[in-house]
CSV table of C-alpha atoms and ligand atoms in Angstrom, one decimal:
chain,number,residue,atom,x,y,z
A,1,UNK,CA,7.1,-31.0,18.9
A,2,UNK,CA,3.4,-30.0,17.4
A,3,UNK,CA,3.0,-28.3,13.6
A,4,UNK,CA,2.4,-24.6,14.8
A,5,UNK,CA,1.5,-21.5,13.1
A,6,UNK,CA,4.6,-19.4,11.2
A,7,UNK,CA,4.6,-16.7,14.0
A,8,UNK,CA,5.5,-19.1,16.6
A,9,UNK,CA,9.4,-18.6,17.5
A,10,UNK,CA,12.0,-21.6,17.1
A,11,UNK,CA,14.4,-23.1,19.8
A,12,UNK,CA,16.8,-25.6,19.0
A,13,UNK,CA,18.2,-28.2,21.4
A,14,UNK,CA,21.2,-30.3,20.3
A,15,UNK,CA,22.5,-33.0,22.8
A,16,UNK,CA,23.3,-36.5,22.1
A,17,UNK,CA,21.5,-37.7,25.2
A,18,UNK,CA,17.7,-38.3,24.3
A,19,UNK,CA,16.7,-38.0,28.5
A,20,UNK,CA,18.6,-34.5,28.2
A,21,UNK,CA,16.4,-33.0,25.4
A,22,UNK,CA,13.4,-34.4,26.8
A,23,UNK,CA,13.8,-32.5,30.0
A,24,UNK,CA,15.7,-29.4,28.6
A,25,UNK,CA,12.2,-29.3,26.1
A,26,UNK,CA,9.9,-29.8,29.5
A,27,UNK,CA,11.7,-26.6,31.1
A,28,UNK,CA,11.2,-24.1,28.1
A,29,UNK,CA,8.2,-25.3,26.3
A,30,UNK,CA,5.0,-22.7,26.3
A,31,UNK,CA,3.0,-21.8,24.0
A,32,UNK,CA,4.3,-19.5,20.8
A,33,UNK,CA,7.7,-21.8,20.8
A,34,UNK,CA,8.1,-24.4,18.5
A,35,UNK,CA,11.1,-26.5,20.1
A,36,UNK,CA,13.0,-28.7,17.3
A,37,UNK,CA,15.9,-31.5,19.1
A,38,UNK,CA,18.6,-32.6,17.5
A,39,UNK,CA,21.0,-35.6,18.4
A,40,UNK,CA,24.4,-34.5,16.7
A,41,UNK,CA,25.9,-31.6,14.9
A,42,UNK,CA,25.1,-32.9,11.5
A,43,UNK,CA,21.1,-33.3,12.9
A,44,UNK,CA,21.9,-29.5,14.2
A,45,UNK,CA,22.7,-27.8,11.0
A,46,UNK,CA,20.9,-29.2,8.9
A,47,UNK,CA,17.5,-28.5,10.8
A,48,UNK,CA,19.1,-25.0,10.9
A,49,UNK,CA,19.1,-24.3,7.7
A,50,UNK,CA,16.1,-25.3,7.4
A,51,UNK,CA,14.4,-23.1,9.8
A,52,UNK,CA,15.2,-20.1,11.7
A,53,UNK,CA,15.6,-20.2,15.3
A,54,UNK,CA,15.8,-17.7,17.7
A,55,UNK,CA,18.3,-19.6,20.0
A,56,UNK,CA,20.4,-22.6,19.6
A,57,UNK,CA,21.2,-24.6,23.1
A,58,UNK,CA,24.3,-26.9,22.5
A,59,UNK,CA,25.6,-29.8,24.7
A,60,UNK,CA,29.2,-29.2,24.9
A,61,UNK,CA,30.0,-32.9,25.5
A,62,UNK,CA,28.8,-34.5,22.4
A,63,UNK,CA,30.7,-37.6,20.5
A,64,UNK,CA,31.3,-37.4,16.8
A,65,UNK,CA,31.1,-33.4,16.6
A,66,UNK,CA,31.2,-31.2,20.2
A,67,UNK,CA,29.1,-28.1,20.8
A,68,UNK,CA,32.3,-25.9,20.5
A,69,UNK,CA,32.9,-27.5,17.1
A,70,UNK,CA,29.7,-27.1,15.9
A,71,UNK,CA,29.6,-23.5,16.8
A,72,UNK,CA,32.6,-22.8,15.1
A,73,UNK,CA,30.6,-24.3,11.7
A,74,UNK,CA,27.8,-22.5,12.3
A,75,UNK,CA,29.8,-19.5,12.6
A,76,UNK,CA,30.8,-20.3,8.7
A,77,UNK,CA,27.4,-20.3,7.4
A,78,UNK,CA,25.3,-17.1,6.6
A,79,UNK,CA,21.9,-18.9,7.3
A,80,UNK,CA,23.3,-19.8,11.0
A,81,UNK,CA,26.0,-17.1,11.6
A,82,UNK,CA,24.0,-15.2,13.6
A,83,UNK,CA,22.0,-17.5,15.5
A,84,UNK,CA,22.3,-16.8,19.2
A,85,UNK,CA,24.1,-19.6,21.4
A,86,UNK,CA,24.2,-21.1,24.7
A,87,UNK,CA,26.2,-23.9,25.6
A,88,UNK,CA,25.6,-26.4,28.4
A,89,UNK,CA,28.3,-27.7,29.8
A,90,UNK,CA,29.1,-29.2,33.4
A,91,UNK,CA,30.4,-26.1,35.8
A,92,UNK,CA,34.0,-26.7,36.2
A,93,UNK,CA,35.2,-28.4,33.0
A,94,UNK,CA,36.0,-27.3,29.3
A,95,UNK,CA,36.0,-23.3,30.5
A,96,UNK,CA,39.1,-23.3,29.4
A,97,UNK,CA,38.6,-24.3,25.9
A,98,UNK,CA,39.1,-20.8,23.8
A,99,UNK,CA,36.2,-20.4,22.1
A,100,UNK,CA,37.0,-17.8,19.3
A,101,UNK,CA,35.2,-16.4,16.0
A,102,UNK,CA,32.1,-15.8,17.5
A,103,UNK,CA,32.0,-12.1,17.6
A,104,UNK,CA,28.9,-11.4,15.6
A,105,UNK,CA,26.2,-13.8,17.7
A,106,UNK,CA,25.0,-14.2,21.1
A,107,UNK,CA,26.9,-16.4,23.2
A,108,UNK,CA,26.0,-17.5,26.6
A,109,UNK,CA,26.6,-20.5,29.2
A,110,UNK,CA,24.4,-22.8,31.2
A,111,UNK,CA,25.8,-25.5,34.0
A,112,UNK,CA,25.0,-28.5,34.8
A,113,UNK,CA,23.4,-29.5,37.0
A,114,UNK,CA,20.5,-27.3,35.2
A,115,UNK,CA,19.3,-24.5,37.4
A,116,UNK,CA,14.9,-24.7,36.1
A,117,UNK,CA,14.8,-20.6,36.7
A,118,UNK,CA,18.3,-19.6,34.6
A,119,UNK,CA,17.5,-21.9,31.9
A,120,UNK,CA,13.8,-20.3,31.6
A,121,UNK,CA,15.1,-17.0,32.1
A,122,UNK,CA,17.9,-17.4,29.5
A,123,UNK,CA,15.5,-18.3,26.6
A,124,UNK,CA,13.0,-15.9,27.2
A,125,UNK,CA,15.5,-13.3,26.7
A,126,UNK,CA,16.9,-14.3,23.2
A,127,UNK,CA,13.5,-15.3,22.6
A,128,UNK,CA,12.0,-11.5,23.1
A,129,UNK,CA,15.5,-10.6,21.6
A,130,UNK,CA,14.3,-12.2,18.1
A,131,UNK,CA,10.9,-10.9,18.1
A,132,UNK,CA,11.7,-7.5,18.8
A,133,UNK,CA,14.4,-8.1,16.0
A,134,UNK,CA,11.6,-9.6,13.5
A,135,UNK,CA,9.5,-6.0,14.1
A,136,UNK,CA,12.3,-4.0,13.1
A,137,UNK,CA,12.9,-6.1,10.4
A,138,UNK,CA,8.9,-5.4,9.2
A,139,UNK,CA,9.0,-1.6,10.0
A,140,UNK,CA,12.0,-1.4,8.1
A,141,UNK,CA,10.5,-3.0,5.1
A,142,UNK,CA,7.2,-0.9,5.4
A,143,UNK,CA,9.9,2.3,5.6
A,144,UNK,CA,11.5,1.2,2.7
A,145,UNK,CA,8.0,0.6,0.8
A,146,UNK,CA,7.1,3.9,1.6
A,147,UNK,CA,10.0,5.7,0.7
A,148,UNK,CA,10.3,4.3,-2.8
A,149,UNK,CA,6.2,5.0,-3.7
A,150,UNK,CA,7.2,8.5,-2.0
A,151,UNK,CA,10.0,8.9,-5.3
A,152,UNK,CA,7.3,6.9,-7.7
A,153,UNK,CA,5.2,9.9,-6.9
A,154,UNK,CA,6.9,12.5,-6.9
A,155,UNK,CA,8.2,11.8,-10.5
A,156,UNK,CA,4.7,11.2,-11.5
A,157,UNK,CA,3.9,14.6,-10.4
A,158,UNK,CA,6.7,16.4,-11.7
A,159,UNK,CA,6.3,14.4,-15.0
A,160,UNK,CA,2.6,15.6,-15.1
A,161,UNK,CA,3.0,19.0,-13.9
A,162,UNK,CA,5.8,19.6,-16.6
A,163,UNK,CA,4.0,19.6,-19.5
A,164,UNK,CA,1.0,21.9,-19.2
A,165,UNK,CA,4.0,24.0,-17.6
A,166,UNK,CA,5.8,24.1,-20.0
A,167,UNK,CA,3.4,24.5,-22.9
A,168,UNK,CA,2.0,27.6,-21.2
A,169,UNK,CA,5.4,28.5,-20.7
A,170,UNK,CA,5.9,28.5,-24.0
A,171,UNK,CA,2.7,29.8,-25.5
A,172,UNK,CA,4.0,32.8,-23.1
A,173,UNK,CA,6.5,33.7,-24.6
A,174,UNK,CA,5.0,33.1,-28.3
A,175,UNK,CA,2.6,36.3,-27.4
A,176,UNK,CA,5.5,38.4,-26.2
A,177,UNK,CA,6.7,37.8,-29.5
A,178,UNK,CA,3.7,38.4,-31.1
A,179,UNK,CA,3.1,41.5,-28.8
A,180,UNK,CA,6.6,43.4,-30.4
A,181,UNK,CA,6.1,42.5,-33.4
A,182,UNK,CA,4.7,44.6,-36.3
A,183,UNK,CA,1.8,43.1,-36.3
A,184,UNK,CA,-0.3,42.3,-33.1
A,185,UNK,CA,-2.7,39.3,-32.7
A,186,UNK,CA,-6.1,40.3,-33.0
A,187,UNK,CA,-8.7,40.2,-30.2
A,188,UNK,CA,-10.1,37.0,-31.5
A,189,UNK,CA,-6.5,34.9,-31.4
A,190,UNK,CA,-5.8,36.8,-28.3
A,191,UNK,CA,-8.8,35.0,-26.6
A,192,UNK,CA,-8.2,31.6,-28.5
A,193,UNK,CA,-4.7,31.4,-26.8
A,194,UNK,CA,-5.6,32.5,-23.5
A,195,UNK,CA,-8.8,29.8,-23.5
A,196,UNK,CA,-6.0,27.4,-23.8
A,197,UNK,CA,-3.9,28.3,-20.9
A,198,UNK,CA,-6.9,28.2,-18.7
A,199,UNK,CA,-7.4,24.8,-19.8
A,200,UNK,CA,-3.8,23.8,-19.0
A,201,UNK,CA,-4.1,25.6,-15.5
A,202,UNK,CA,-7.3,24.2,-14.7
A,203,UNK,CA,-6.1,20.6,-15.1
A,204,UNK,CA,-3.1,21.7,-13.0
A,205,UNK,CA,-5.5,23.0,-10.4
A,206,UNK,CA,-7.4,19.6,-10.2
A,207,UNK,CA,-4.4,17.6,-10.0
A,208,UNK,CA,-2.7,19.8,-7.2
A,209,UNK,CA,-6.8,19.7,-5.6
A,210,UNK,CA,-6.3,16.1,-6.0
A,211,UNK,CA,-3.3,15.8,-3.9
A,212,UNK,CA,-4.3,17.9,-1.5
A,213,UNK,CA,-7.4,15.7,-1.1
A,214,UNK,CA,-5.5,12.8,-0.4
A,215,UNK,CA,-3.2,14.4,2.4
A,216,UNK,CA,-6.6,15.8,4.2
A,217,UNK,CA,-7.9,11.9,3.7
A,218,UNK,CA,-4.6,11.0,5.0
A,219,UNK,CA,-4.9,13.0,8.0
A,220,UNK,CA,-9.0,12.9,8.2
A,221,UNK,CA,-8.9,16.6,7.4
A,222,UNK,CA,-11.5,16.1,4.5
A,223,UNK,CA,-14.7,17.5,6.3
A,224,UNK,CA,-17.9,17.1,4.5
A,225,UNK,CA,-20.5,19.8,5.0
A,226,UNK,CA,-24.3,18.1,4.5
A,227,UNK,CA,-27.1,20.3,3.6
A,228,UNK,CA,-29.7,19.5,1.5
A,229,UNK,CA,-29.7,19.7,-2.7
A,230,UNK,CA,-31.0,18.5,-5.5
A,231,UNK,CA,-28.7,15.7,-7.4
A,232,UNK,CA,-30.9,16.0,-10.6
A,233,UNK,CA,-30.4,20.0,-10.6
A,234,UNK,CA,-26.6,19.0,-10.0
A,235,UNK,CA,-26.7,16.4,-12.5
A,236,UNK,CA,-26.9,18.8,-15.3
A,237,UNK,CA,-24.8,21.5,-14.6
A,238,UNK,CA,-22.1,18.8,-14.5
A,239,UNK,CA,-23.5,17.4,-17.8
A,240,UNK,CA,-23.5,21.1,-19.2
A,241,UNK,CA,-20.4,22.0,-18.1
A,242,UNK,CA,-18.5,18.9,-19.3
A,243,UNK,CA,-20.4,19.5,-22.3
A,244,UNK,CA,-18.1,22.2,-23.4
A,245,UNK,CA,-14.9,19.9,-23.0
A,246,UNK,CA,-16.6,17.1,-24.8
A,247,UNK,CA,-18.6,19.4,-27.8
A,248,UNK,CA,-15.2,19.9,-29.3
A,249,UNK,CA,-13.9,16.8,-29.3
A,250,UNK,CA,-17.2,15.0,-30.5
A,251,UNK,CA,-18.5,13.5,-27.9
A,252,UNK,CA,-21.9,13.7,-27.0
A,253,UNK,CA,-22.9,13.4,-23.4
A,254,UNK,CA,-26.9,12.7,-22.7
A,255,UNK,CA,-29.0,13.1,-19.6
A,256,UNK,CA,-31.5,11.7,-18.1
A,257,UNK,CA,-33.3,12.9,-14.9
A,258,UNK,CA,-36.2,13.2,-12.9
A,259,UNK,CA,-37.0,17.2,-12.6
A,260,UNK,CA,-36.4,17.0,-8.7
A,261,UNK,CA,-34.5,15.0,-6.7
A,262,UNK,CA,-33.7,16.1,-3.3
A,263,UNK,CA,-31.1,14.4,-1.1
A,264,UNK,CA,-28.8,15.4,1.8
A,265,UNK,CA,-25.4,15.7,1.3
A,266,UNK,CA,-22.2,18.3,0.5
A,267,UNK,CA,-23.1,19.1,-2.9
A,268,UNK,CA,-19.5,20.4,-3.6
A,269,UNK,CA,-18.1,17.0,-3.0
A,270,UNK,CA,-20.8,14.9,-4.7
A,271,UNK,CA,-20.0,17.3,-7.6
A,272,UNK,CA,-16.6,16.0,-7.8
A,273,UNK,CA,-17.2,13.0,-7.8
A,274,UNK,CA,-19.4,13.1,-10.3
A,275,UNK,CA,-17.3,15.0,-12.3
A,276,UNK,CA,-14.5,12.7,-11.9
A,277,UNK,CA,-16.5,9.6,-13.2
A,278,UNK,CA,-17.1,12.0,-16.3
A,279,UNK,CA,-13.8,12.8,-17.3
A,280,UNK,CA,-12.5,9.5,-16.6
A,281,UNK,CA,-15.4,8.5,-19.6
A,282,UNK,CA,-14.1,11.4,-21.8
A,283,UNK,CA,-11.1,10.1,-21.3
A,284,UNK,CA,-11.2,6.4,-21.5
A,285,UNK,CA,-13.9,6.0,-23.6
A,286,UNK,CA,-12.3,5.9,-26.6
A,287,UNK,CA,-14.3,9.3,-28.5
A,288,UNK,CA,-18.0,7.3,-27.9
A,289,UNK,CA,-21.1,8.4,-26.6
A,290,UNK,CA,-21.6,8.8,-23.3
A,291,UNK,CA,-24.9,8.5,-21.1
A,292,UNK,CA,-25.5,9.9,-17.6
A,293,UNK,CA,-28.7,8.8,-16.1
A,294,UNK,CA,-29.9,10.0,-12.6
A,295,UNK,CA,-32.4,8.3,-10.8
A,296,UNK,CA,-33.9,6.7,-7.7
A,297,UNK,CA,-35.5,3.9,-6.3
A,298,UNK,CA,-35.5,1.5,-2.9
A,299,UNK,CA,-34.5,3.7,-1.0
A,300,UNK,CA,-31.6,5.4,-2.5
A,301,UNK,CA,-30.2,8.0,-5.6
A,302,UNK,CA,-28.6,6.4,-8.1
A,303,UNK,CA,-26.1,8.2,-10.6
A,304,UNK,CA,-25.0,6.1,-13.3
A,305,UNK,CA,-21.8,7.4,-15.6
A,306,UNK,CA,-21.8,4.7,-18.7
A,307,UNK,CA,-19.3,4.9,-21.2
A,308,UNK,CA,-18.2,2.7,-24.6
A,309,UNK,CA,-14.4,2.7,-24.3
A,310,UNK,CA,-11.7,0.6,-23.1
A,311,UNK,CA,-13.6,-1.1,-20.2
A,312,UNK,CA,-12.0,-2.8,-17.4
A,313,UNK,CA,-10.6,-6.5,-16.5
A,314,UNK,CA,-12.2,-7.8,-13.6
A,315,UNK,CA,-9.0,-8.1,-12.3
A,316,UNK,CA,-8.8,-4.2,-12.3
A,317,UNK,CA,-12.1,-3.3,-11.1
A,318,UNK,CA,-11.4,-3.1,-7.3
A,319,UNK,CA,-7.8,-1.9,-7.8
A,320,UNK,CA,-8.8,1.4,-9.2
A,321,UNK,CA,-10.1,2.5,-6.4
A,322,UNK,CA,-6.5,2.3,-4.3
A,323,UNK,CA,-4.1,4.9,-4.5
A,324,UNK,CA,-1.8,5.2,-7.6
A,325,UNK,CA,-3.7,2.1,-9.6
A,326,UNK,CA,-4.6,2.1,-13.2
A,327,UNK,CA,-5.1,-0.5,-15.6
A,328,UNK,CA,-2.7,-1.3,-18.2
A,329,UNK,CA,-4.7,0.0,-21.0
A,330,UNK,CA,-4.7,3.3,-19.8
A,331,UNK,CA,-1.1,3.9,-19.8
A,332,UNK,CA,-1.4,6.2,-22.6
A,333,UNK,CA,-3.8,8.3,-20.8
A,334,UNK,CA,-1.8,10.7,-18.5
A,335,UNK,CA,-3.0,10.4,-15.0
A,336,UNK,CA,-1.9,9.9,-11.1
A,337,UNK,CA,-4.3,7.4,-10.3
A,338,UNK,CA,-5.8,9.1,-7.1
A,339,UNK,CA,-9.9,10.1,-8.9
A,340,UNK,CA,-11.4,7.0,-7.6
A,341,UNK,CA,-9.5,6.9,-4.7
A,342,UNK,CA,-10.4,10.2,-3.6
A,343,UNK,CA,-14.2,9.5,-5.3
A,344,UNK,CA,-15.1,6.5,-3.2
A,345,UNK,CA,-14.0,8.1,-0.4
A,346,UNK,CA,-16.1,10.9,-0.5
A,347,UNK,CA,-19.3,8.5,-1.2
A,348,UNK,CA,-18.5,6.2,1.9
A,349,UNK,CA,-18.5,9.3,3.9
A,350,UNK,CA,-22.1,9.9,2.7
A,351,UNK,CA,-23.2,6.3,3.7
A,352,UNK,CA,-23.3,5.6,-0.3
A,353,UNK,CA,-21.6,3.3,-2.3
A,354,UNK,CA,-19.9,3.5,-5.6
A,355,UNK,CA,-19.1,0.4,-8.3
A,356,UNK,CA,-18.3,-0.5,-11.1
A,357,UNK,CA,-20.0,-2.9,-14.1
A,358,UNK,CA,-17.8,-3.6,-16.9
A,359,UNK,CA,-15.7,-5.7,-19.0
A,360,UNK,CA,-12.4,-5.1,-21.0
A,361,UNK,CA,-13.6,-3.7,-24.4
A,362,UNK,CA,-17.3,-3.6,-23.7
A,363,UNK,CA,-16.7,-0.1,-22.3
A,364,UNK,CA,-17.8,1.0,-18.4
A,365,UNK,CA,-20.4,1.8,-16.4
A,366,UNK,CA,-19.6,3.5,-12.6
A,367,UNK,CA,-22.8,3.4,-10.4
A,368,UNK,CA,-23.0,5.8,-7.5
A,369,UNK,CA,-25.9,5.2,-5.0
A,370,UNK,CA,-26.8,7.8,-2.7
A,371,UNK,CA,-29.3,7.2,0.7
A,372,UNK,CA,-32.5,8.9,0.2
A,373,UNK,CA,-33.1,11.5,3.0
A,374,UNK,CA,-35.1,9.6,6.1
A,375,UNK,CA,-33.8,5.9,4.6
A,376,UNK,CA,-31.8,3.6,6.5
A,377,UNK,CA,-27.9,3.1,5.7
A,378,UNK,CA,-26.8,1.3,2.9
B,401,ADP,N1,-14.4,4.9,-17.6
B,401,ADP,C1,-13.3,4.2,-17.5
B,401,ADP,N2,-13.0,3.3,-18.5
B,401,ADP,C2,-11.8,2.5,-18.4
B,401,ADP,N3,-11.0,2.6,-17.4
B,401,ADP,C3,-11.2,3.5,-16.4
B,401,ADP,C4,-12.4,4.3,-16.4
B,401,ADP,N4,-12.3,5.1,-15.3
B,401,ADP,C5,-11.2,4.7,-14.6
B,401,ADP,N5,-10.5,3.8,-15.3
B,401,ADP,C6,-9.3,3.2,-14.9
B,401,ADP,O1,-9.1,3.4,-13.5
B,401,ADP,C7,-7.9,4.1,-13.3
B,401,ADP,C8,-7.9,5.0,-12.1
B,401,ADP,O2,-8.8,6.1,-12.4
B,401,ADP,P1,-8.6,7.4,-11.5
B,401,ADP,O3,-8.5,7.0,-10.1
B,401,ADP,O4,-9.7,8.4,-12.0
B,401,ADP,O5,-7.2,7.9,-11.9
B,401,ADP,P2,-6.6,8.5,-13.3
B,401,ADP,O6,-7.7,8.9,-14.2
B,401,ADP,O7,-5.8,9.7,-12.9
B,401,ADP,O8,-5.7,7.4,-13.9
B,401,ADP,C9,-7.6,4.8,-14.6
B,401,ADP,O9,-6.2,5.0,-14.8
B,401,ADP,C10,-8.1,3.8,-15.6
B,401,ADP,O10,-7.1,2.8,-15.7
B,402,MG,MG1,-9.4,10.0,-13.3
């Protein structure tokens, strides 16, 4: 019996005589079987609840506690109910005995004088038997996994889908109202309320967009389309056009950029990434400043999105890159979780990387390096 890694598969052996085990052990051993002997019941069960086993092989003809008897205990237990059996016994003698309340296990004979081929070929069947059972076992538990983040989602959607529904639902109706009444809104509150909606619709756009990101990820659908730009151009029409979201709440966004910067890459995509790093700042950093800064150097673009919020726990700081992660702190902040998911996707397929320097409090900078065109890979 040698210590062995936990995927190897257990056999038990319980017979009184020592010379028995020994050669029952030389028949089956190979490599991927631990084989554990035990001299009596009592050894039997209580090695059995210990580990599992794939098979137990009982002597019938044992002193204080017989094979049949100890069968009939194991049969009582949960931990052993279902642990496959085969009994040795000599050809001839105790058939008889009326073996009963075994239903639920394997059971299964061996004579003695021991046949080397039948007792090899017995074991490896229950012994593929309880590995095949072990993968089922792990599919089912990846299933069930899947199935309940499957419901987590779709709540999450619903949940953030609702409410811009609902408020333009509601500012709707409001303008019917308004409309019939005797005195119609004027042009100005007219264009007021309608700004709003496409600011509700928009973020509902970007989350459905974000979805359907994931699935083409999922299913490597998410093509990238390289042609040559420039990332300081690009740098601020993002800034500009984020500037109109922040201007109103107070927050000032800076820039700073080279006049030129040419890379190769699908622009679109880059955009949204960068965008995404942006409104994550508006958004988590708590009202403050914050400072975009494109540059390059070594052989690679460098867009850096620094903000004064919340920050991040190192503990976080790969996490939020996965699927459906966020940080504690942010709970308050409606999201789904997928940006940086979907973000550092999008840079690996451009040979680029994209971090993360921050600490909880001392707000966050994300760093996204793009390959200059004619450098090496990252
Ligand atoms: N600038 C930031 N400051 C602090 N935390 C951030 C910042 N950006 C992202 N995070 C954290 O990372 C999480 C994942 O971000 P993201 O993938 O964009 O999804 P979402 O914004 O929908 O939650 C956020 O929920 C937040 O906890
Ligand atoms: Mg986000």
């Amino acid at each position: 019996m040698s210590p062995a890694p936990s995927s190897d598969v257990n056999v038990l052996l319980v017979d009184d005589l020592q010379e028995n085990l020994v050669a029952l052990e030389a028949l089956i051993r190979q490599p991927g079987r631990r084989i554990f002997q035990a001299r009596s019941g009592d050894e039997a069960l209580s090695l059995m609840l210990e580990h599992p086993f794939a098979l137990a092989i009982l002597d019938v003809q044992m002193p204080a506690m017989n094979g049949f008897e100890l069968a009939e205990l194991m049969r009582g237990t949960e931990r052993t109910r279902n642990i496959p059996i085969v009994f040795v016994s000599a050809a001839g003698r105790e058939l008889n005995y009326a073996f009963r309340g075994y239903e639920t296990g394997a059971v299964d004979f061996l004579y003695k004088p021991l046949d080397p081929m039948a007792v090899r070929s017995k074991v490896n069947v229950f012994v593929d038997l309880f590995r095949q059972r072990l993968e089922l076992q792990t599919i089912q538990a990846q299933l069930e996994r899947a199935v309940t983040m499957r419901d987590d989602f779709m709540s999450m959607v619903s949940h953030e889908l609702r409410n811009p529904l609902n408020s333009v639902y509601l500012q709707a109706q409001l303008r019917r109202k308004m409309m019939s009444g005797p005195t119609p809104p004027d042009r100005a509150t007219m264009l007021r309320m309608v700004e709003r909606d496409e600011r509700q619709i928009r973020s509902m756009i970007r989350l459905l967009d974000d979805m359907l990101d994931v699935s083409r990820l999922r299913t490597g659908r998410l093509a990238m389309d390289p042609k040559p730009f420039d990332l300081a151009e690009l740098g601020r029409r993002v800034v500009e056009a984020i500037s109109e979201q922040a201007a109103p709440a107070g927050i000032a966004v800076t820039l700073e950029a080279p006049a030129e910067l040419l890379l190769e890459g699908d622009e679109f995509r880059i955009e949204q990434v960068i965008t995404n790093l942006l409104t994550n700042a508006l958004r988590y950093g708590d009202g403050k400043p914050v400072a975009v800064t494109v540059s390059a150097g070594e052989g690679r673009a460098l867009v850096s999105v620094k903000d004064q919020g919340m920050g991040i726990a190192p503990a976080d700081q790969e996490r939020i890159f996965r699927q459906f992660e966020r940080t504690e702190g942010s709970a308050a902040v409606p999201g789904l979780g997928l940006g940086l998911y979907i973000a550092r996707q999008i840079v690996e397929a451009h040979r680029g990387r994209l971090e993360v320097v921050s600490e909880l409090g001392q707000g966050s900078e994300f760093i996204l390096y793009l390959p200059l065109p004619g450098a090496a890979a990252a």
